[in-house]
XYZ file of C-alpha atoms in Angstrom:
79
model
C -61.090 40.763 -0.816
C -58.358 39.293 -3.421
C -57.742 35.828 -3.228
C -54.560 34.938 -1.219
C -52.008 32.315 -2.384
C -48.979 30.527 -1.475
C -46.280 30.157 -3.654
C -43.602 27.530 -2.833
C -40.946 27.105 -5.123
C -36.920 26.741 -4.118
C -35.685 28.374 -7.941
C -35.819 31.929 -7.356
C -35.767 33.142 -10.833
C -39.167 31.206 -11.277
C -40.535 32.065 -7.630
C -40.852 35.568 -8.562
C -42.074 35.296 -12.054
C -44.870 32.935 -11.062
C -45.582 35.584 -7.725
C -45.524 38.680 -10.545
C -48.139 36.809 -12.643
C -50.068 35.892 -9.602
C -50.016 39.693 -8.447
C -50.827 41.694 -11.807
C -53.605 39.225 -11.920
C -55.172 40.802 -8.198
C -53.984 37.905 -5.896
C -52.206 38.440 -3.096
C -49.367 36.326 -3.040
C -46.799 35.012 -0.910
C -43.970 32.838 -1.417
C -41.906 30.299 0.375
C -39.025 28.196 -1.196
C -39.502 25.005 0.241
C -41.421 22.975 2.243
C -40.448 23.435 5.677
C -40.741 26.816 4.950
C -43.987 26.678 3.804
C -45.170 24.683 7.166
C -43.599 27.494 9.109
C -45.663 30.403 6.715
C -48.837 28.391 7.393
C -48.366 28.099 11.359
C -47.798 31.801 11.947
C -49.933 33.372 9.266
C -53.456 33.388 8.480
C -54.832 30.846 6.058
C -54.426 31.297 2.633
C -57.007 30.447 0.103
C -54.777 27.996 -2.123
C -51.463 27.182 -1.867
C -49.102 26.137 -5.266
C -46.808 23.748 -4.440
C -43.800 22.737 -6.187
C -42.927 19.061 -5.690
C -39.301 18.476 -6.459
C -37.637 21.160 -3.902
C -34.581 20.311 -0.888
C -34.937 19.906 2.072
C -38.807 19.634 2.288
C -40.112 18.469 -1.006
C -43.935 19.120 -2.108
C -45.114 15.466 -1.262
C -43.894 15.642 2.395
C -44.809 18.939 3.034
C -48.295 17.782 0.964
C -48.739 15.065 3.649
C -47.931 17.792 6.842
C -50.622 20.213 5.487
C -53.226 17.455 5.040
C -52.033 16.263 9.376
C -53.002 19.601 10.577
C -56.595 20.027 11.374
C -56.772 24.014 10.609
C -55.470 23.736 7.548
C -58.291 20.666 6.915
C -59.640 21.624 3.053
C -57.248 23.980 1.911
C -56.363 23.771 -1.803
């Protein structure tokens, strides 16, 4: 099937832009706007296949939510 991405990025004008191009390109893409959002997108859904994380976001920037992802062990390897 496509490949499935995450999209985290707190500017929404950019979020959806960078989801569009994602899309008309055949990924399936989600999107999160920060961190801690993120985390909670990764807990209930299934895995995606690469996530694109923006690192200077409130709240949960892309370096600690970086260093969560890598602490789980089901999300071990995930780009």
């Amino acid at each position: 099937g496509p490949a499935r991405a995450l999209l985290v990025e707190d500017d929404p004008n950019e979020r959806e832009l960078l989801a569009g191009v994602l899309r008309m390109q055949g990924c399936e893409c989600a999107t999160a706007a920060d961190g801690a959002d993120a985390l909670a997108y990764l807990r209930a859904h299934e895995r995606p296949d690469v996530v694109l994380l923006d690192m200077h976001m409130p709240r949960c920037d892309g370096p600690t939510a970086l260093r969560a992802i890598r602490a789980e062990s089901r999300l071990s390897g995930l780009r």
